Amino acid sequence: MFDLEKLLRDNIRQLVPYSSARDEFKGEAQVFLDANENSLGSPLTKWYNRYPDPHQWKVKEAISKIKGVPPQHIFLGNGSDECIDLLFRAFCVPGKDNVIINPPTYGMYEVSAHINDIEIRRATLLDDFQLDLVHLENLVDENTKIIWICSPNNPTANSMNRQDVEIVLNNFPGLVVVDEAYINFSRHKSFIQELSDYPNLVVLQTMSKAWGLAGLRMGMAFASEAIIKIYNKVKPPYNISQVNQELALKALEEVDQVNDMIRQLVGMREALARELAALPIVRVVYPSDANFLLVKMDNARGVYEDLLKDGIVVRDRSKVELCEGCLRITVGTEKENMELLEALASLR
Ligand SMILES: *Cc1c(COP(=O)(O)O)cnc(C)c1O
């Protein structure tokens, strides 16, 4: 029932992709006069006068070793944002198709839909922040191309029940995107090992959170080879710069250091949650599978403004449905968390 060719936009199915100089010639040579680069060099050192590898094979091989997913099942984007946008552009016909999100959730799915003139349908999460499968099913029609599931979810911090996600994967004939930006902080298993079971699955991860590289802009999509081929067909030819590829490769050697940071952050998250819960203004600290906490408190907007006066900025989610009265607080350093707790304790 899942037919990737049918799901694709007609213009993308027929698209002849751009063929770069790096695509057309891949062999060994001494003299490269095929790409109109500056043959004299660059003001910077090394090979920055040359175009980078359009498919980032070295980076993908390093990711492959860590994740246990073959490189042909990996797409790298200029942040997850690019991985999200390219799916809209490849699969959704502007003014006709629709996608479903499960709010409250990450804002980029909706913004990207609007940029591409795609209708957004909303299956608001249940009161326990889990998927509303009945509502989801009712929203699906023949023009529904993608269901976006964020797990662990931003801003509610919980993971979606695995069985619920499996039900969607097994029954929806379009793409199911599981955004796992926060998966490294979660007790739950990634969906990355299930790609062979689900031809309609796209798993998004990123180097912006656990890897500590939000400044690098490196998003990862994991999917069937057929879906990755479509990504490659529609992407800008050199979407990941040489600098980004080199730095990502270097960072990927430091997986032990990153795992240490993850362990530390999870420990600090739990400590911060306990201390927040003990404050009189705090009503609920929701369980978190991420590196942030969703906290319901008295007069959340007022607390937000008072914290700003102390130079502390958190995210005000108090007007977001199901998050009424809540602030979203990133786990900081020990010192930052202490400052936050002191500032909150001094409020009355
Ligand atoms: C932070 C975040 C991302 C990361 O986006 P990048 O463009 O890779 O920085 C993706 N999804 C969710 C849900 C996030 O919260």
mmCIF file of N, CA and C in Angstrom, residues 45-134:
data_model
loop_
_atom_site.group_PDB
_atom_site.id
_atom_site.type_symbol
_atom_site.label_atom_id
_atom_site.label_comp_id
_atom_site.label_asym_id
_atom_site.label_seq_id
_atom_site.Cartn_x
_atom_site.Cartn_y
_atom_site.Cartn_z
ATOM 1 N N THR A 45 43.845 28.683 3.965
ATOM 2 C CA THR A 45 44.727 27.563 3.682
ATOM 3 C C THR A 45 43.933 26.384 3.117
ATOM 4 N N LYS A 46 44.641 25.354 2.786
ATOM 5 C CA LYS A 46 44.065 24.086 2.362
ATOM 6 C C LYS A 46 43.266 24.206 1.075
ATOM 7 N N TRP A 47 42.289 23.357 0.930
ATOM 8 C CA TRP A 47 41.646 23.154 -0.361
ATOM 9 C C TRP A 47 40.303 23.861 -0.474
ATOM 10 N N TYR A 48 40.170 24.990 0.189
ATOM 11 C CA TYR A 48 38.861 25.649 0.140
ATOM 12 C C TYR A 48 38.556 26.270 -1.215
ATOM 13 N N ASN A 49 39.534 26.269 -2.118
ATOM 14 C CA ASN A 49 39.215 26.712 -3.486
ATOM 15 C C ASN A 49 38.426 25.653 -4.249
ATOM 16 N N ARG A 50 38.341 24.453 -3.696
ATOM 17 C CA ARG A 50 37.637 23.355 -4.381
ATOM 18 C C ARG A 50 36.229 23.157 -3.838
ATOM 19 N N TYR A 51 35.327 22.734 -4.694
ATOM 20 C CA TYR A 51 33.991 22.365 -4.239
ATOM 21 C C TYR A 51 34.081 21.124 -3.352
ATOM 22 N N PRO A 52 33.191 21.051 -2.352
ATOM 23 C CA PRO A 52 33.231 19.879 -1.455
ATOM 24 C C PRO A 52 32.565 18.660 -2.077
ATOM 25 N N ASP A 53 32.747 17.502 -1.428
ATOM 26 C CA ASP A 53 32.062 16.271 -1.837
ATOM 27 C C ASP A 53 30.549 16.488 -1.724
ATOM 28 N N PRO A 54 29.814 16.434 -2.854
ATOM 29 C CA PRO A 54 28.371 16.706 -2.791
ATOM 30 C C PRO A 54 27.610 15.683 -1.950
ATOM 31 N N HIS A 55 28.183 14.486 -1.763
ATOM 32 C CA HIS A 55 27.457 13.464 -0.991
ATOM 33 C C HIS A 55 28.076 13.178 0.376
ATOM 34 N N GLN A 56 29.091 13.923 0.731
ATOM 35 C CA GLN A 56 29.672 13.872 2.093
ATOM 36 C C GLN A 56 29.941 12.441 2.550
ATOM 37 N N TRP A 57 30.582 11.639 1.686
ATOM 38 C CA TRP A 57 30.714 10.209 2.009
ATOM 39 C C TRP A 57 31.511 9.947 3.278
ATOM 40 N N LYS A 58 32.575 10.744 3.512
ATOM 41 C CA LYS A 58 33.381 10.484 4.722
ATOM 42 C C LYS A 58 32.567 10.717 5.983
ATOM 43 N N VAL A 59 31.792 11.797 5.972
ATOM 44 C CA VAL A 59 30.965 12.089 7.152
ATOM 45 C C VAL A 59 29.915 10.990 7.332
ATOM 46 N N LYS A 60 29.308 10.587 6.219
ATOM 47 C CA LYS A 60 28.279 9.542 6.313
ATOM 48 C C LYS A 60 28.858 8.223 6.805
ATOM 49 N N GLU A 61 30.090 7.901 6.375
ATOM 50 C CA GLU A 61 30.704 6.658 6.856
ATOM 51 C C GLU A 61 30.962 6.719 8.358
ATOM 52 N N ALA A 62 31.394 7.879 8.836
ATOM 53 C CA ALA A 62 31.628 8.028 10.280
ATOM 54 C C ALA A 62 30.303 7.909 11.047
ATOM 55 N N ILE A 63 29.250 8.524 10.527
ATOM 56 C CA ILE A 63 27.932 8.424 11.177
ATOM 57 C C ILE A 63 27.433 6.985 11.131
ATOM 58 N N SER A 64 27.663 6.342 9.989
ATOM 59 C CA SER A 64 27.240 4.953 9.804
ATOM 60 C C SER A 64 27.827 4.039 10.881
ATOM 61 N N LYS A 65 29.114 4.243 11.200
ATOM 62 C CA LYS A 65 29.780 3.407 12.211
ATOM 63 C C LYS A 65 29.156 3.618 13.582
ATOM 64 N N ILE A 66 28.783 4.856 13.884
ATOM 65 C CA ILE A 66 28.225 5.157 15.200
ATOM 66 C C ILE A 66 26.780 4.666 15.306
ATOM 67 N N LYS A 67 26.018 4.871 14.238
ATOM 68 C CA LYS A 67 24.576 4.599 14.292
ATOM 69 C C LYS A 67 24.208 3.186 13.845
ATOM 70 N N GLY A 68 25.120 2.502 13.171
ATOM 71 C CA GLY A 68 24.787 1.182 12.663
ATOM 72 C C GLY A 68 23.790 1.205 11.516
ATOM 73 N N VAL A 69 23.843 2.269 10.706
ATOM 74 C CA VAL A 69 22.985 2.390 9.521
ATOM 75 C C VAL A 69 23.894 2.619 8.319
ATOM 76 N N PRO A 70 23.722 1.844 7.227
ATOM 77 C CA PRO A 70 24.616 2.014 6.073
ATOM 78 C C PRO A 70 24.558 3.425 5.485
ATOM 79 N N PRO A 71 25.676 3.914 4.930
ATOM 80 C CA PRO A 71 25.741 5.296 4.419
ATOM 81 C C PRO A 71 24.677 5.613 3.362
ATOM 82 N N GLN A 72 24.264 4.624 2.571
ATOM 83 C CA GLN A 72 23.245 4.893 1.536
ATOM 84 C C GLN A 72 21.870 5.173 2.131
ATOM 85 N N HIS A 73 21.743 4.954 3.445
ATOM 86 C CA HIS A 73 20.466 5.246 4.110
ATOM 87 C C HIS A 73 20.506 6.570 4.866
ATOM 88 N N ILE A 74 21.551 7.369 4.584
ATOM 89 C CA ILE A 74 21.736 8.622 5.325
ATOM 90 C C ILE A 74 21.703 9.815 4.372
ATOM 91 N N PHE A 75 20.970 10.860 4.762
ATOM 92 C CA PHE A 75 21.035 12.152 4.077
ATOM 93 C C PHE A 75 21.459 13.204 5.085
ATOM 94 N N LEU A 76 22.362 14.099 4.670
ATOM 95 C CA LEU A 76 22.781 15.192 5.554
ATOM 96 C C LEU A 76 22.237 16.510 5.031
ATOM 97 N N GLY A 77 21.653 17.288 5.941
ATOM 98 C CA GLY A 77 21.087 18.577 5.564
ATOM 99 C C GLY A 77 21.726 19.712 6.337
ATOM 100 N N ASN A 78 21.555 20.919 5.826
ATOM 101 C CA ASN A 78 22.024 22.122 6.494
ATOM 102 C C ASN A 78 21.087 22.380 7.689
ATOM 103 N N GLY A 79 21.271 21.596 8.741
ATOM 104 C CA GLY A 79 20.334 21.548 9.860
ATOM 105 C C GLY A 79 19.164 20.643 9.524
ATOM 106 N N SER A 80 18.427 20.215 10.562
ATOM 107 C CA SER A 80 17.210 19.432 10.312
ATOM 108 C C SER A 80 16.244 20.239 9.463
ATOM 109 N N ASP A 81 16.332 21.561 9.589
ATOM 110 C CA ASP A 81 15.433 22.427 8.829
ATOM 111 C C ASP A 81 15.448 22.079 7.346
ATOM 112 N N GLU A 82 16.635 21.824 6.798
ATOM 113 C CA GLU A 82 16.701 21.475 5.375
ATOM 114 C C GLU A 82 16.099 20.093 5.115
ATOM 115 N N CYS A 83 16.343 19.154 6.049
ATOM 116 C CA CYS A 83 15.756 17.814 5.907
ATOM 117 C C CYS A 83 14.228 17.891 5.904
ATOM 118 N N ILE A 84 13.684 18.807 6.690
ATOM 119 C CA ILE A 84 12.228 18.982 6.764
ATOM 120 C C ILE A 84 11.712 19.609 5.474
ATOM 121 N N ASP A 85 12.322 20.710 5.081
ATOM 122 C CA ASP A 85 11.845 21.465 3.919
ATOM 123 C C ASP A 85 11.889 20.642 2.635
ATOM 124 N N LEU A 86 12.949 19.868 2.468
ATOM 125 C CA LEU A 86 13.076 19.100 1.215
ATOM 126 C C LEU A 86 11.982 18.040 1.080
ATOM 127 N N LEU A 87 11.485 17.524 2.214
ATOM 128 C CA LEU A 87 10.386 16.550 2.126
ATOM 129 C C LEU A 87 9.120 17.225 1.601
ATOM 130 N N PHE A 88 8.842 18.433 2.085
ATOM 131 C CA PHE A 88 7.692 19.178 1.554
ATOM 132 C C PHE A 88 7.848 19.380 0.047
ATOM 133 N N ARG A 89 9.050 19.794 -0.355
ATOM 134 C CA ARG A 89 9.252 20.146 -1.761
ATOM 135 C C ARG A 89 9.189 18.935 -2.673
ATOM 136 N N ALA A 90 9.596 17.769 -2.165
ATOM 137 C CA ALA A 90 9.602 16.570 -3.008
ATOM 138 C C ALA A 90 8.232 15.896 -3.066
ATOM 139 N N PHE A 91 7.450 15.974 -1.985
ATOM 140 C CA PHE A 91 6.248 15.137 -1.903
ATOM 141 C C PHE A 91 4.914 15.896 -1.908
ATOM 142 N N CYS A 92 4.940 17.188 -1.578
ATOM 143 C CA CYS A 92 3.663 17.884 -1.365
ATOM 144 C C CYS A 92 3.392 18.910 -2.458
ATOM 145 N N VAL A 93 2.246 18.766 -3.109
ATOM 146 C CA VAL A 93 1.854 19.701 -4.165
ATOM 147 C C VAL A 93 1.235 20.944 -3.521
ATOM 148 N N PRO A 94 1.839 22.124 -3.749
ATOM 149 C CA PRO A 94 1.326 23.361 -3.160
ATOM 150 C C PRO A 94 -0.142 23.583 -3.517
ATOM 151 N N GLY A 95 -0.911 24.033 -2.519
ATOM 152 C CA GLY A 95 -2.314 24.343 -2.761
ATOM 153 C C GLY A 95 -3.214 23.128 -2.880
ATOM 154 N N LYS A 96 -2.650 21.928 -2.756
ATOM 155 C CA LYS A 96 -3.463 20.720 -2.922
ATOM 156 C C LYS A 96 -3.257 19.713 -1.785
ATOM 157 N N ASP A 97 -2.022 19.384 -1.504
ATOM 158 C CA ASP A 97 -1.744 18.334 -0.521
ATOM 159 C C ASP A 97 -1.786 18.880 0.912
ATOM 160 N N ASN A 98 -1.822 17.953 1.863
ATOM 161 C CA ASN A 98 -1.798 18.345 3.272
ATOM 162 C C ASN A 98 -0.884 17.420 4.072
ATOM 163 N N VAL A 99 -0.478 17.890 5.245
ATOM 164 C CA VAL A 99 0.308 17.071 6.185
ATOM 165 C C VAL A 99 -0.332 17.212 7.561
ATOM 166 N N ILE A 100 -0.014 16.279 8.456
ATOM 167 C CA ILE A 100 -0.595 16.302 9.805
ATOM 168 C C ILE A 100 0.518 16.469 10.843
ATOM 169 N N ILE A 101 0.292 17.392 11.767
ATOM 170 C CA ILE A 101 1.189 17.534 12.916
ATOM 171 C C ILE A 101 0.405 17.243 14.194
ATOM 172 N N ASN A 102 1.145 17.041 15.288
ATOM 173 C CA ASN A 102 0.534 16.694 16.569
ATOM 174 C C ASN A 102 0.900 17.740 17.626
ATOM 175 N N PRO A 103 0.207 18.882 17.615
ATOM 176 C CA PRO A 103 0.593 19.965 18.522
ATOM 177 C C PRO A 103 0.217 19.677 19.979
ATOM 178 N N PRO A 104 0.888 20.281 20.941
ATOM 179 C CA PRO A 104 1.976 21.233 20.761
ATOM 180 C C PRO A 104 3.252 20.522 20.319
ATOM 181 N N THR A 105 3.920 21.071 19.295
ATOM 182 C CA THR A 105 5.134 20.421 18.807
ATOM 183 C C THR A 105 6.061 21.447 18.180
ATOM 184 N N TYR A 106 7.154 20.970 17.644
ATOM 185 C CA TYR A 106 8.188 21.812 17.045
ATOM 186 C C TYR A 106 7.586 22.692 15.944
ATOM 187 N N GLY A 107 7.946 23.977 15.936
ATOM 188 C CA GLY A 107 7.298 24.928 15.051
ATOM 189 C C GLY A 107 7.666 24.837 13.583
ATOM 190 N N MET A 108 8.804 24.220 13.275
ATOM 191 C CA MET A 108 9.281 24.284 11.894
ATOM 192 C C MET A 108 8.433 23.480 10.900
ATOM 193 N N TYR A 109 7.732 22.430 11.386
ATOM 194 C CA TYR A 109 6.911 21.660 10.443
ATOM 195 C C TYR A 109 5.854 22.578 9.833
ATOM 196 N N GLU A 110 5.247 23.385 10.707
ATOM 197 C CA GLU A 110 4.171 24.258 10.261
ATOM 198 C C GLU A 110 4.716 25.402 9.396
ATOM 199 N N VAL A 111 5.822 26.009 9.822
ATOM 200 C CA VAL A 111 6.397 27.123 9.055
ATOM 201 C C VAL A 111 6.804 26.636 7.666
ATOM 202 N N SER A 112 7.461 25.489 7.629
ATOM 203 C CA SER A 112 7.900 24.922 6.359
ATOM 204 C C SER A 112 6.695 24.607 5.463
ATOM 205 N N ALA A 113 5.601 24.134 6.080
ATOM 206 C CA ALA A 113 4.378 23.869 5.316
ATOM 207 C C ALA A 113 3.844 25.168 4.719
ATOM 208 N N HIS A 114 3.811 26.222 5.526
ATOM 209 C CA HIS A 114 3.304 27.505 5.031
ATOM 210 C C HIS A 114 4.172 28.042 3.900
ATOM 211 N N ILE A 115 5.496 27.939 4.054
ATOM 212 C CA ILE A 115 6.401 28.420 2.995
ATOM 213 C C ILE A 115 6.089 27.707 1.683
ATOM 214 N N ASN A 116 5.753 26.431 1.791
ATOM 215 C CA ASN A 116 5.495 25.631 0.598
ATOM 216 C C ASN A 116 4.013 25.602 0.195
ATOM 217 N N ASP A 117 3.198 26.402 0.885
ATOM 218 C CA ASP A 117 1.764 26.481 0.602
ATOM 219 C C ASP A 117 1.094 25.104 0.713
ATOM 220 N N ILE A 118 1.380 24.431 1.819
ATOM 221 C CA ILE A 118 0.792 23.114 2.098
ATOM 222 C C ILE A 118 -0.124 23.230 3.313
ATOM 223 N N GLU A 119 -1.301 22.652 3.209
ATOM 224 C CA GLU A 119 -2.257 22.703 4.314
ATOM 225 C C GLU A 119 -1.748 21.896 5.511
ATOM 226 N N ILE A 120 -1.900 22.489 6.696
ATOM 227 C CA ILE A 120 -1.523 21.809 7.947
ATOM 228 C C ILE A 120 -2.793 21.313 8.638
ATOM 229 N N ARG A 121 -2.808 20.041 9.015
ATOM 230 C CA ARG A 121 -3.921 19.517 9.816
ATOM 231 C C ARG A 121 -3.383 19.140 11.187
ATOM 232 N N ARG A 122 -4.194 19.398 12.218
ATOM 233 C CA ARG A 122 -3.710 19.258 13.590
ATOM 234 C C ARG A 122 -4.438 18.180 14.350
ATOM 235 N N ALA A 123 -3.709 17.173 14.818
ATOM 236 C CA ALA A 123 -4.273 16.206 15.761
ATOM 237 C C ALA A 123 -3.619 16.499 17.112
ATOM 238 N N THR A 124 -4.252 17.410 17.856
ATOM 239 C CA THR A 124 -3.683 17.826 19.143
ATOM 240 C C THR A 124 -3.437 16.604 20.027
ATOM 241 N N LEU A 125 -2.317 16.617 20.734
ATOM 242 C CA LEU A 125 -1.979 15.508 21.637
ATOM 243 C C LEU A 125 -3.067 15.364 22.704
ATOM 244 N N LEU A 126 -3.166 14.162 23.278
ATOM 245 C CA LEU A 126 -4.089 13.939 24.395
ATOM 246 C C LEU A 126 -3.539 14.640 25.640
ATOM 247 N N ASP A 127 -4.325 14.644 26.728
ATOM 248 C CA ASP A 127 -3.903 15.343 27.941
ATOM 249 C C ASP A 127 -2.595 14.791 28.520
ATOM 250 N N ASP A 128 -2.311 13.522 28.225
ATOM 251 C CA ASP A 128 -1.043 12.951 28.719
ATOM 252 C C ASP A 128 0.090 13.148 27.700
ATOM 253 N N PHE A 129 -0.133 14.032 26.733
ATOM 254 C CA PHE A 129 0.859 14.374 25.703
ATOM 255 C C PHE A 129 1.152 13.224 24.744
ATOM 256 N N GLN A 130 0.248 12.233 24.673
ATOM 257 C CA GLN A 130 0.432 11.125 23.729
ATOM 258 C C GLN A 130 -0.390 11.369 22.460
ATOM 259 N N LEU A 131 -0.103 10.597 21.410
ATOM 260 C CA LEU A 131 -0.785 10.757 20.128
ATOM 261 C C LEU A 131 -2.276 10.441 20.254
ATOM 262 N N ASP A 132 -3.104 11.240 19.600
ATOM 263 C CA ASP A 132 -4.536 10.981 19.530
ATOM 264 C C ASP A 132 -4.800 10.231 18.220
ATOM 265 N N LEU A 133 -4.697 8.907 18.287
ATOM 266 C CA LEU A 133 -4.741 8.088 17.067
ATOM 267 C C LEU A 133 -6.083 8.193 16.346
ATOM 268 N N VAL A 134 -7.161 8.316 17.113
ATOM 269 C CA VAL A 134 -8.494 8.407 16.494
ATOM 270 C C VAL A 134 -8.602 9.694 15.671
#
